[in-house]
PDB file of C-alpha atoms in Angstrom:
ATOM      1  CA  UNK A   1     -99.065  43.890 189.161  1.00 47.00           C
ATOM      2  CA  UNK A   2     -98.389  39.943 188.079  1.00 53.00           C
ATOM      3  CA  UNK A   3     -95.652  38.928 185.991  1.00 56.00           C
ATOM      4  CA  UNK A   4     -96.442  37.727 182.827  1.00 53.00           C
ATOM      5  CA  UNK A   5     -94.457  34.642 182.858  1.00 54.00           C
ATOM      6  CA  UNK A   6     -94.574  32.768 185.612  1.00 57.00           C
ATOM      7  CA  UNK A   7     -94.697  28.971 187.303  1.00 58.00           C
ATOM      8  CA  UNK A   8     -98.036  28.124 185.247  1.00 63.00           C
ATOM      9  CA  UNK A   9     -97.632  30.555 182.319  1.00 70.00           C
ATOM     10  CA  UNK A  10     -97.544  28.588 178.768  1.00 77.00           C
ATOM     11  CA  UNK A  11     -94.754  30.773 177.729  1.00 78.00           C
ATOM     12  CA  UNK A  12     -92.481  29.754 180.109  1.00 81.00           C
ATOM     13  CA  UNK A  13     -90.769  27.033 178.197  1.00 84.00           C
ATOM     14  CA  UNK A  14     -90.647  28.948 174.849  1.00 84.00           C
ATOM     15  CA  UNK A  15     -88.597  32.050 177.301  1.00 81.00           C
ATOM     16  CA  UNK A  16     -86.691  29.313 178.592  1.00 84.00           C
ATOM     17  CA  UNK A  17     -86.038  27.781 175.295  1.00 87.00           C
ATOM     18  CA  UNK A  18     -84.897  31.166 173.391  1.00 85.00           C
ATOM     19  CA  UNK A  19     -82.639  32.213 176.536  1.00 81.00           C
ATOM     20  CA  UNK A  20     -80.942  28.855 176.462  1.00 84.00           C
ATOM     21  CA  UNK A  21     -80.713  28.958 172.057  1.00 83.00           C
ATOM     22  CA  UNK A  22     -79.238  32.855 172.640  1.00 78.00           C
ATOM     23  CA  UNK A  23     -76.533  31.311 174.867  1.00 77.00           C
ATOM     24  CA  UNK A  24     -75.784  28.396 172.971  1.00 78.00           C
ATOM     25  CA  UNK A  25     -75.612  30.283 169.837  1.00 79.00           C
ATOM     26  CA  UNK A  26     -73.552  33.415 171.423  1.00 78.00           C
ATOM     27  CA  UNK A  27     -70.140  32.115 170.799  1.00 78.00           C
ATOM     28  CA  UNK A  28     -70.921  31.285 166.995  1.00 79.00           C
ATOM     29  CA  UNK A  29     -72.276  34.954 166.566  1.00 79.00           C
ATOM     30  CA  UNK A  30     -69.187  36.210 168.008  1.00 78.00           C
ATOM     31  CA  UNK A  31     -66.621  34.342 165.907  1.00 77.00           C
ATOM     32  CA  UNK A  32     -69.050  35.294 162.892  1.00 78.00           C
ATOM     33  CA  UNK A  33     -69.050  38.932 163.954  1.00 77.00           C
ATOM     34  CA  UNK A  34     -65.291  38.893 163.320  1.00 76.00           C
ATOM     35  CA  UNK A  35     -63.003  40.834 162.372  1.00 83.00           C
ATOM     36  CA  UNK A  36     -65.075  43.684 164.621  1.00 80.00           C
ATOM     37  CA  UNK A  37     -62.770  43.825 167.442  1.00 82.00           C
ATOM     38  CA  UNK A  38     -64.085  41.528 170.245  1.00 79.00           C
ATOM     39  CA  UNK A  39     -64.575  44.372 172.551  1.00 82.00           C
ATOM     40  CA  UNK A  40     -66.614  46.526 170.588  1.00 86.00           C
ATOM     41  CA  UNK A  41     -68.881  43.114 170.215  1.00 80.00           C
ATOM     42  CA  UNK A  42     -69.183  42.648 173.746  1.00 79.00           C
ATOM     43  CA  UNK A  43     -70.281  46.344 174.796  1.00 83.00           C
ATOM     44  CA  UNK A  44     -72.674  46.228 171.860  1.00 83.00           C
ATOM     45  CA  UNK A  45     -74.378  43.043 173.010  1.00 79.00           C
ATOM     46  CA  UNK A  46     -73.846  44.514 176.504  1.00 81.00           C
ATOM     47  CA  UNK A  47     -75.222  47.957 175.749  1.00 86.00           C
ATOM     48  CA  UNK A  48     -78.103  46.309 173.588  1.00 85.00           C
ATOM     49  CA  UNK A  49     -79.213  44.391 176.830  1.00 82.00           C
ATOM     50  CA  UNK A  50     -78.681  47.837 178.927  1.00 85.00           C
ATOM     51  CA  UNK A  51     -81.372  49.887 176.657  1.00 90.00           C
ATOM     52  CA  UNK A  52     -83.705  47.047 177.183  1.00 88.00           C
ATOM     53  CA  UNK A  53     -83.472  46.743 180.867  1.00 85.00           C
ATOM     54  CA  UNK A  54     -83.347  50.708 181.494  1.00 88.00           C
ATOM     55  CA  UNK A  55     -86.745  51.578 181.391  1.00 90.00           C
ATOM     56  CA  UNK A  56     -87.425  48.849 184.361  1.00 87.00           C
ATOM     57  CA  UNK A  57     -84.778  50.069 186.085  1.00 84.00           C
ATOM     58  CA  UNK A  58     -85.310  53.731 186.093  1.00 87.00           C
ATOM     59  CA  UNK A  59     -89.118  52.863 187.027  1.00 87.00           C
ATOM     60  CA  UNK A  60     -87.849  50.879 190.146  1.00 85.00           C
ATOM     61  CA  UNK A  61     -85.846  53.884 191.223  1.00 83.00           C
ATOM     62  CA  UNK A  62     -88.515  56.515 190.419  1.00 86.00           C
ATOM     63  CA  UNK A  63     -91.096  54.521 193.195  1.00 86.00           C
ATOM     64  CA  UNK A  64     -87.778  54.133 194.875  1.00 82.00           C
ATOM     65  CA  UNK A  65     -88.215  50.083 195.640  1.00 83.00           C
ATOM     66  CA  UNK A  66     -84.353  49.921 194.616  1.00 83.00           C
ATOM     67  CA  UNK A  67     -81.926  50.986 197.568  1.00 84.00           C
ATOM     68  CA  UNK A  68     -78.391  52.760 197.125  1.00 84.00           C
ATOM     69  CA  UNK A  69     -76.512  49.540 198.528  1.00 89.00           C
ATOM     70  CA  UNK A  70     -78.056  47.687 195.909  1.00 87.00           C
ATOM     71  CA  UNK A  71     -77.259  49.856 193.172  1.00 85.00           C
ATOM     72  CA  UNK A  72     -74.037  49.979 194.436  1.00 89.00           C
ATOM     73  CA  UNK A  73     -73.651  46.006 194.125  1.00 91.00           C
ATOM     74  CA  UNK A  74     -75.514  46.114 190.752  1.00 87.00           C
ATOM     75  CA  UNK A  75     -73.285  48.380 189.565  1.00 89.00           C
ATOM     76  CA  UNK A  76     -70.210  46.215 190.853  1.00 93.00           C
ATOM     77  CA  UNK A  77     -71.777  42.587 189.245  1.00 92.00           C
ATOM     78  CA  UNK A  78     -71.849  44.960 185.542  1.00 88.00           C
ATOM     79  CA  UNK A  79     -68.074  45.966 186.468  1.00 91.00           C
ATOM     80  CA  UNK A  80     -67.617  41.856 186.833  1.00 94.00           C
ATOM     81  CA  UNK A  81     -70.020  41.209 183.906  1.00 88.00           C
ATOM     82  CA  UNK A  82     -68.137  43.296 181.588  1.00 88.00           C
ATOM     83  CA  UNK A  83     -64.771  41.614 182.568  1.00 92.00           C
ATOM     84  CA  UNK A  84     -66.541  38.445 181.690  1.00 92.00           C
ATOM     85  CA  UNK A  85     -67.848  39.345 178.031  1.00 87.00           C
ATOM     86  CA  UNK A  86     -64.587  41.167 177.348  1.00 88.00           C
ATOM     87  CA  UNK A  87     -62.117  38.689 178.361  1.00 93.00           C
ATOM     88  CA  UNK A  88     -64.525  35.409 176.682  1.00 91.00           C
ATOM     89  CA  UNK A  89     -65.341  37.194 173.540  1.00 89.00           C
ATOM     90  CA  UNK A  90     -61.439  38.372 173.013  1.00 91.00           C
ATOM     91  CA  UNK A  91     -60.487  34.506 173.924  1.00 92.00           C
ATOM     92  CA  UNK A  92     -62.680  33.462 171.320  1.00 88.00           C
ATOM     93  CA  UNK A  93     -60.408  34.929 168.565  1.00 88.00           C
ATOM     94  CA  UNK A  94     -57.304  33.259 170.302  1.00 91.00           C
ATOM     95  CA  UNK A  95     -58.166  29.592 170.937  1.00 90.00           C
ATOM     96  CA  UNK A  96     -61.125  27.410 169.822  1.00 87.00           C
ATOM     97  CA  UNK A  97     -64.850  27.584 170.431  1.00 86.00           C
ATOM     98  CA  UNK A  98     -64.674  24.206 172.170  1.00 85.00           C
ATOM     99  CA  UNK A  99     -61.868  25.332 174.440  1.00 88.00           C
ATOM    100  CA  UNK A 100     -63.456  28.886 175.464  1.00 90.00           C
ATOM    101  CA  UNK A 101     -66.849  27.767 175.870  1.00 88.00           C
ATOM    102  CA  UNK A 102     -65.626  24.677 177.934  1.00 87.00           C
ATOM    103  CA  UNK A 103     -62.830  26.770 180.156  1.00 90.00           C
ATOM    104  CA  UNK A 104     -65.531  29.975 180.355  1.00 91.00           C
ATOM    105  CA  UNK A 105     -68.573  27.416 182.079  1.00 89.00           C
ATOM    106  CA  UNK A 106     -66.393  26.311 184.791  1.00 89.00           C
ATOM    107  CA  UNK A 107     -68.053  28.536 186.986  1.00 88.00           C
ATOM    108  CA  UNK A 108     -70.134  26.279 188.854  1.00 85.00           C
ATOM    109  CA  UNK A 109     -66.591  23.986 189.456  1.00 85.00           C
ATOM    110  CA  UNK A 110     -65.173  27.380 190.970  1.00 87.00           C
ATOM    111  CA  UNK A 111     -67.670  28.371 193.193  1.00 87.00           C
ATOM    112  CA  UNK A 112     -67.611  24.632 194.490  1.00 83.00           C
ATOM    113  CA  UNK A 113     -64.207  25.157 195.398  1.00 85.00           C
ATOM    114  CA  UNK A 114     -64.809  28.600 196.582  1.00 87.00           C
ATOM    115  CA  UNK A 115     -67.447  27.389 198.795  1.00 85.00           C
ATOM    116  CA  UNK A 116     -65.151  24.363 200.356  1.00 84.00           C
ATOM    117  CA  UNK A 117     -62.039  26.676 200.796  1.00 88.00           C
ATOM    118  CA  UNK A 118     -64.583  29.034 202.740  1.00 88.00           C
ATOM    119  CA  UNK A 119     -66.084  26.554 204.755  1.00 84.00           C
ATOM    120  CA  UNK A 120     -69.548  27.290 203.690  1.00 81.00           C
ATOM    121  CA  UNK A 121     -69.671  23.428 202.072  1.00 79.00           C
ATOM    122  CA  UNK A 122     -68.565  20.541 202.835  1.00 79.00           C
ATOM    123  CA  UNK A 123     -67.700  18.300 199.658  1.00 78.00           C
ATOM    124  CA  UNK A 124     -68.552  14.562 199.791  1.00 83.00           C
ATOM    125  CA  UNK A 125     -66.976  12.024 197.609  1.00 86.00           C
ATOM    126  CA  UNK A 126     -69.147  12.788 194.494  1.00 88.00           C
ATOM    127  CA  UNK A 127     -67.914  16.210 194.648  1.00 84.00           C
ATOM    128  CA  UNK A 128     -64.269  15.127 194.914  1.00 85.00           C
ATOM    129  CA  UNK A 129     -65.290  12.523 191.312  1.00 89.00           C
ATOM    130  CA  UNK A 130     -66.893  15.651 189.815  1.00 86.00           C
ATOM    131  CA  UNK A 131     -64.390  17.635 190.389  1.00 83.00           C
ATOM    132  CA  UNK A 132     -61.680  15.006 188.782  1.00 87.00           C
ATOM    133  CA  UNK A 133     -63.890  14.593 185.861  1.00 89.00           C
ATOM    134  CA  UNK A 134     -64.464  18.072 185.304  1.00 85.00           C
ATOM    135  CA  UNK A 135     -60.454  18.799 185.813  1.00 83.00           C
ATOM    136  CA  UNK A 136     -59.922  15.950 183.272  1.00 86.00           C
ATOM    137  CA  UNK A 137     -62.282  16.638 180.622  1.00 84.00           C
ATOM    138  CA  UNK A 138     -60.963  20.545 180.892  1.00 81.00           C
ATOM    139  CA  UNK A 139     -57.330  19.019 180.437  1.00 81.00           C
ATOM    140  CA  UNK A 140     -58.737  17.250 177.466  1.00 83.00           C
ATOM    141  CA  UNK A 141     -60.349  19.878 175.837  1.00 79.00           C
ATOM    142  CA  UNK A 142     -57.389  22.230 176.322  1.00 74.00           C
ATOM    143  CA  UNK A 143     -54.177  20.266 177.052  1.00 73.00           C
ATOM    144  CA  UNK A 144     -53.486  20.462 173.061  1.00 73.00           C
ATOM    145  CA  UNK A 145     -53.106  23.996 173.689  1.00 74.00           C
ATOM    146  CA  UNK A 146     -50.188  23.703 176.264  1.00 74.00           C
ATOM    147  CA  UNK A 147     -47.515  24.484 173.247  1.00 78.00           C
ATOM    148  CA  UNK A 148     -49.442  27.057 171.068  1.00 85.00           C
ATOM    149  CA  UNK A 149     -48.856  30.782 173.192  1.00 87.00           C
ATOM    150  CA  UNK A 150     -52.193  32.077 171.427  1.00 92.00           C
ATOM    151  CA  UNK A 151     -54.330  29.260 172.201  1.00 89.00           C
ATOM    152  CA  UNK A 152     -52.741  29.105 175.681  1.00 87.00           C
ATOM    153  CA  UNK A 153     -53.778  32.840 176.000  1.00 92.00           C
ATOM    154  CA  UNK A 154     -57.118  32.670 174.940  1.00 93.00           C
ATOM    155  CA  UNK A 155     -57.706  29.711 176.924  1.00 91.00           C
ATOM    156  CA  UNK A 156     -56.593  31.951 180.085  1.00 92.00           C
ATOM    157  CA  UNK A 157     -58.884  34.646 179.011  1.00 95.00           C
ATOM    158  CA  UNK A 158     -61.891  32.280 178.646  1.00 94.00           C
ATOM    159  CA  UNK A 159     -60.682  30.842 182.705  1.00 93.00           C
ATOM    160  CA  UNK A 160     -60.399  34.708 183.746  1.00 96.00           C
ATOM    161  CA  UNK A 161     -64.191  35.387 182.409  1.00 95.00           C
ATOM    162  CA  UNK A 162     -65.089  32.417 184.104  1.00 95.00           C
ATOM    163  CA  UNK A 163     -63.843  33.939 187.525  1.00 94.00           C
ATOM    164  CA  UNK A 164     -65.732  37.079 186.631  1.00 95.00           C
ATOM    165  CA  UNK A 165     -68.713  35.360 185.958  1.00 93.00           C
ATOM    166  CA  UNK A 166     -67.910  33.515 189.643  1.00 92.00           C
ATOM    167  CA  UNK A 167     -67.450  36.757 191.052  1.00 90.00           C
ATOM    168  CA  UNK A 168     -70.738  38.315 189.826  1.00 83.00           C
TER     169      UNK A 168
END
């Protein structure tokens, strides 16, 4: 069987285009979503994208190409993914758009620091300015927040579902 979209295909940069407009768009449609409780927005986005990757799945485990240790860690990255919607989306009602979105794409920043407290990397200096200039945009973004409690919590949730997006 090939895959319809591939290295060569034509489509490839209009599926790469509407992934990247769903995600950059994702934050509006959850503020405009409001006042649905952020959780019940998450697990129907979540659920939505569960019904459309079923039928793959279930065909994967009826010729049996998926194993139980995967499943197993599948079903542990969802556990992770869920904390990830469910904590962004809910900081998205408590702090700023700017401030979530910024705080919840640190990802990449934590597993760099991940990876150098493990030993699996070893940072050079343009890690070390990255990481300053990341830090200091982040304080920028969100040091405002430091005296509003709400703001402060949402930006916390938006950190934690960037650790559960890490951890996926």
């Amino acid at each position: 069987m090939t895959n319809p979209i591939n290295e060569k295909s034509k489509a490839l940069p209009c599926v790469l285009l509407l992934g990247v407009a769903a995600i950059s768009f994702a934050a509006v449609f959850f503020k405009k979503a409001e006042p649905t409780h952020p959780l019940v927005s998450a697990g129907i986005r979540l659920s939505a994208a569960a019904l459309m990757l079923a039928p793959f799945l279930l065909n994967s485990i009826l010729r049996r190409k998926i194993s139980k240790r995967f499943l197993r860690h599948a079903f542990l990255a969802g556990l992770f993914y869920a904390v990830h919607f469910g904590a962004w989306v809910t900081s998205l009602t408590l702090t700023s758009i700017a401030a979530s979105v910024t705080l919840v794409t640190t990802t990449p920043l934590l597993l760099g620091i991940a990876a150098m407290i493990s030993g699996r990397d070893r940072p050079d200096r343009w890690w070390w300015f990255s990481l300053v200039l990341a830090a200091g945009g982040l304080a920028l973004i969100s040091g405002g927040d430091i005296f509003n409690r709400v703001a402060l919590a949402g930006n916390g949730l938006a950190l934690l579902g960037a650790c559960a997006m890490a951890s996926y």
